[in-house]
PDB file of C-alpha atoms in Angstrom:
ATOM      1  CA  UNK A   1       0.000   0.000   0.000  1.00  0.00           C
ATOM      2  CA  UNK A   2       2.832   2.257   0.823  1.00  0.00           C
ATOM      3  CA  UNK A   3       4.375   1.835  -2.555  1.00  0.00           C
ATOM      4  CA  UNK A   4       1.178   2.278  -4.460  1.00  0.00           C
ATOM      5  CA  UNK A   5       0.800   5.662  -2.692  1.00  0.00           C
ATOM      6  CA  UNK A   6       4.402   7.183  -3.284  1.00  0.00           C
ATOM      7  CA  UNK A   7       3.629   6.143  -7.134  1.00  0.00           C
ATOM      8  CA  UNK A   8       0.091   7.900  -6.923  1.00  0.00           C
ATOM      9  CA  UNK A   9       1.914  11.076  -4.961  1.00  0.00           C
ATOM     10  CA  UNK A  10       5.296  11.031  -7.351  1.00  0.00           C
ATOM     11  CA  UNK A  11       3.051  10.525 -10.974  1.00  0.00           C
ATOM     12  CA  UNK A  12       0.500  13.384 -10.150  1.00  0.00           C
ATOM     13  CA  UNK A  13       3.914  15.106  -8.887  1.00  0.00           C
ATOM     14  CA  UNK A  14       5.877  14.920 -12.298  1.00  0.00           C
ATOM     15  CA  UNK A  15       2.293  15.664 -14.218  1.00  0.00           C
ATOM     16  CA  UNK A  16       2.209  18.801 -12.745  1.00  0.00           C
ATOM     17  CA  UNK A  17       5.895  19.548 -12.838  1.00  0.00           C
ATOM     18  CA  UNK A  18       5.779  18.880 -16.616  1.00  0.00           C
ATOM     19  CA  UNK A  19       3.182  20.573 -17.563  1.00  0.00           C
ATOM     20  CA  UNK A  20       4.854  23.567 -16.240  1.00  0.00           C
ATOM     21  CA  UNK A  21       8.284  22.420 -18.179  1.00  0.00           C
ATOM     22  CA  UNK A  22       6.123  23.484 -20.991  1.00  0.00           C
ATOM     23  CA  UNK A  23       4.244  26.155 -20.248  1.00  0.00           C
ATOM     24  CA  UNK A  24       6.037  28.591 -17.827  1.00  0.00           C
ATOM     25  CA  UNK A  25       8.276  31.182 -18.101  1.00  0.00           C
ATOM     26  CA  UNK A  26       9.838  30.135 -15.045  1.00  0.00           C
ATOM     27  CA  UNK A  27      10.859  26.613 -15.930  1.00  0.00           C
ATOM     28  CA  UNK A  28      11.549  28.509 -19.303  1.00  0.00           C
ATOM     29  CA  UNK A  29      14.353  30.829 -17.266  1.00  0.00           C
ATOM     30  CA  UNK A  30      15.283  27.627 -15.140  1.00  0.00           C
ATOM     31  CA  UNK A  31      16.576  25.683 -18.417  1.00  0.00           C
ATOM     32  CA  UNK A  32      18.427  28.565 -19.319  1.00  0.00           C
ATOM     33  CA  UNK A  33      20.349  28.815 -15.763  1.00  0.00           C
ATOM     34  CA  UNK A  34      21.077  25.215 -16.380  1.00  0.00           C
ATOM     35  CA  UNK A  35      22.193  25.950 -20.186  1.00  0.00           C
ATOM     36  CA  UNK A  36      19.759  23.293 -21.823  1.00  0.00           C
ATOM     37  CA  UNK A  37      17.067  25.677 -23.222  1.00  0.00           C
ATOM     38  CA  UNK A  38      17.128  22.761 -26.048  1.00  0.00           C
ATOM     39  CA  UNK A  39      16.142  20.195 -23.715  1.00  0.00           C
ATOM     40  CA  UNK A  40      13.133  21.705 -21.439  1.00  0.00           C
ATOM     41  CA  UNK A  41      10.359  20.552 -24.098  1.00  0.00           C
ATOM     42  CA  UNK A  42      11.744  16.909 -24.126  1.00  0.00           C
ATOM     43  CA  UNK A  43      11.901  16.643 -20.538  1.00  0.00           C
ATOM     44  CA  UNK A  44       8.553  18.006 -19.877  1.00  0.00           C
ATOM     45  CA  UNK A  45       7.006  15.125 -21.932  1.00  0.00           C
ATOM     46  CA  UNK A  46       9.747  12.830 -20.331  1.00  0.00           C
ATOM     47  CA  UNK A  47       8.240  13.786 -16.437  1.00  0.00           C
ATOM     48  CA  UNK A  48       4.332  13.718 -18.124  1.00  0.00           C
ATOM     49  CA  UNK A  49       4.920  10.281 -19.878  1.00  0.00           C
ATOM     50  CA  UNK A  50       6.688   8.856 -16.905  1.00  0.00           C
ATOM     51  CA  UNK A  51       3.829  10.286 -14.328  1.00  0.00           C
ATOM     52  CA  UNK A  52       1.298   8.862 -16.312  1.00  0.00           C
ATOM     53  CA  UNK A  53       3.299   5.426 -16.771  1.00  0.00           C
ATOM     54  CA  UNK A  54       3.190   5.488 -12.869  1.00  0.00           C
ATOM     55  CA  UNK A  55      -0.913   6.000 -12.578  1.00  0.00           C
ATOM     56  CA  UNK A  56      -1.623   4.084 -15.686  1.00  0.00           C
ATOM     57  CA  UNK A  57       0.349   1.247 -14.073  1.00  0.00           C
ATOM     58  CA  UNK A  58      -1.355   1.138 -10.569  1.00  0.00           C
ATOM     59  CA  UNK A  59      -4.370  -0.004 -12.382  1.00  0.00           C
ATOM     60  CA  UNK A  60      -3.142  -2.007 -15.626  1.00  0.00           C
ATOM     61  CA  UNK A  61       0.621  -3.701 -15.175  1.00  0.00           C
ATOM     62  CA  UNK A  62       2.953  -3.110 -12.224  1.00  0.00           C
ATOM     63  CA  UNK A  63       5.754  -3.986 -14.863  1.00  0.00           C
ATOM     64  CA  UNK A  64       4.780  -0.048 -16.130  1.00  0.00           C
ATOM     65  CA  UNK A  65       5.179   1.272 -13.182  1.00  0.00           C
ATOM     66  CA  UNK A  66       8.895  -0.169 -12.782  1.00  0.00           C
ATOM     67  CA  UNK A  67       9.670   1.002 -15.872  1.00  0.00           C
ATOM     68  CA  UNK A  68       8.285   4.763 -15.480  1.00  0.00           C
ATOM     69  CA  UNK A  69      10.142   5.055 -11.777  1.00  0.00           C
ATOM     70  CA  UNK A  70      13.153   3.781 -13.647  1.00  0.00           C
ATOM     71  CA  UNK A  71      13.478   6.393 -16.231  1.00  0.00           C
ATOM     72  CA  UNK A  72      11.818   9.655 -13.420  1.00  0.00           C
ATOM     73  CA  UNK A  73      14.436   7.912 -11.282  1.00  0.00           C
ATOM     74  CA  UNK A  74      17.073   7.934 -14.019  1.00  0.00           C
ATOM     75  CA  UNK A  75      16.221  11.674 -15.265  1.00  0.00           C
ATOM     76  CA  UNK A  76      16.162  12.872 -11.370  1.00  0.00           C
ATOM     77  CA  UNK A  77      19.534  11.906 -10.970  1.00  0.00           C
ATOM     78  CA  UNK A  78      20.770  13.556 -14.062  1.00  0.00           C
ATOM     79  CA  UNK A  79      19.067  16.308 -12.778  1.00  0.00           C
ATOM     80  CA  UNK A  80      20.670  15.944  -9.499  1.00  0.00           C
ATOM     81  CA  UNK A  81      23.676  15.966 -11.293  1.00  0.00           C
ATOM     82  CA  UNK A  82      23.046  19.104 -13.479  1.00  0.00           C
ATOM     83  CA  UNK A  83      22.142  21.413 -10.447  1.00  0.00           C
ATOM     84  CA  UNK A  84      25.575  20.537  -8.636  1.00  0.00           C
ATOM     85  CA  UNK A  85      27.521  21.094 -11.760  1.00  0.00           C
ATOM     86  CA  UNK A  86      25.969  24.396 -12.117  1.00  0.00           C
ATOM     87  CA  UNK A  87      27.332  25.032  -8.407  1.00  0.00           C
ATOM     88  CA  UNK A  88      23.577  24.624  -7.103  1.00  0.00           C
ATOM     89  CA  UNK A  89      24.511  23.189  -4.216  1.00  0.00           C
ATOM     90  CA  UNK A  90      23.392  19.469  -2.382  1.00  0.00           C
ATOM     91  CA  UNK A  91      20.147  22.014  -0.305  1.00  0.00           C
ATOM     92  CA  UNK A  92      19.050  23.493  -3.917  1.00  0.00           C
ATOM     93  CA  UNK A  93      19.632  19.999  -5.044  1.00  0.00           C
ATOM     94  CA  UNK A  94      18.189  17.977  -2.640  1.00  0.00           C
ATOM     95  CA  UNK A  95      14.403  17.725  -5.269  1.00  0.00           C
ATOM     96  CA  UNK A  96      15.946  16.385  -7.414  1.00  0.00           C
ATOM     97  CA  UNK A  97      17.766  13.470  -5.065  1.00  0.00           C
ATOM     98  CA  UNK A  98      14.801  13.019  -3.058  1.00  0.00           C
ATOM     99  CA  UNK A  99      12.850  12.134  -6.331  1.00  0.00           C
ATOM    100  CA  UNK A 100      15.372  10.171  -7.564  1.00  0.00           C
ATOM    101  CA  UNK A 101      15.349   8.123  -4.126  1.00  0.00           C
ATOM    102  CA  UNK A 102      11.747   7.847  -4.404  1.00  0.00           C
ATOM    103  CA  UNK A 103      11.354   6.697  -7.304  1.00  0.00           C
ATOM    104  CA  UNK A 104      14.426   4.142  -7.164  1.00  0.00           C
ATOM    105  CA  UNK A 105      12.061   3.114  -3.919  1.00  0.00           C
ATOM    106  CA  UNK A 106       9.250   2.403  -5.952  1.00  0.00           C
ATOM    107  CA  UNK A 107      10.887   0.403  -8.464  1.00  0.00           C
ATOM    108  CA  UNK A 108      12.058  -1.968  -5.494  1.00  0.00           C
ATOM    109  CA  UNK A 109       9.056  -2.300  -4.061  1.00  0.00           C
ATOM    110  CA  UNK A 110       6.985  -3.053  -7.446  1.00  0.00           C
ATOM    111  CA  UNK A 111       9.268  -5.175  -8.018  1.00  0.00           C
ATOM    112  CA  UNK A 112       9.081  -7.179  -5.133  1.00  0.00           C
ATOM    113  CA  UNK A 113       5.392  -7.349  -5.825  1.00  0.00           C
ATOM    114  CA  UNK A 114       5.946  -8.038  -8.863  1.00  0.00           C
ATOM    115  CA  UNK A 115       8.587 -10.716  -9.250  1.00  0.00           C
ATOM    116  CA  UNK A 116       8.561 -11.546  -5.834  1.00  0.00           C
ATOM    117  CA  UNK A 117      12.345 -11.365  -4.619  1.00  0.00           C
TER     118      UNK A 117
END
């Protein structure tokens, strides 16, 4: 139950958070800071594909939802990565980790519902 409910928290999470990749001039400003203007659009659909891979998954295949906290957890950590090479910091960071932990959480846990180890 606890693992269906970070997945249900974390896909309406990175719905919201790309939707706004796309549409505001803030996360238009943020990509800049980070120097990957030519990015923002792709990762936007990347956190809105992956969010709904998590909810589409509580209620059709657990295998989707592995595979959607796989790749959030996957682009968290590059993210992660590209806010302390921009000299962020690990506090301004720490979104992006706590995601990425999240996520990697709820890939463990599906998958010890799913394959059982």
């Amino acid at each position: 139950m606890v693992y269906q409910g970070l997945a249900l928290i974390t896909g309406l999470s990175f719905i919201l958070y790309g939707m706004s990749c796309l549409t505001t001039q803030q996360m238009i400003t943020e990509f800049d800071r980070f120097n990957l203007s030519k990015w923002r659009i792709l990762v936007g659909y990347l956190q809105i594909i992956g969010g709904a891979g998590l909810l589409i998954g509580l209620f059709l295949n657990t295998t989707l939802v592995i595979f959607s906290a796989g790749g959030l957890s996957l682009l968290m950590f590059m993210g992660f990565i590209t806010r302390l090479y921009i000299k962020d910091g690990f506090i301004k960071s720490s979104p992006a980790f706590i995601f990425m932990l999240v996520n990697a959480i709820i890939v463990f846990g599906f998958w010890d519902i799913t394959v059982g180890i």
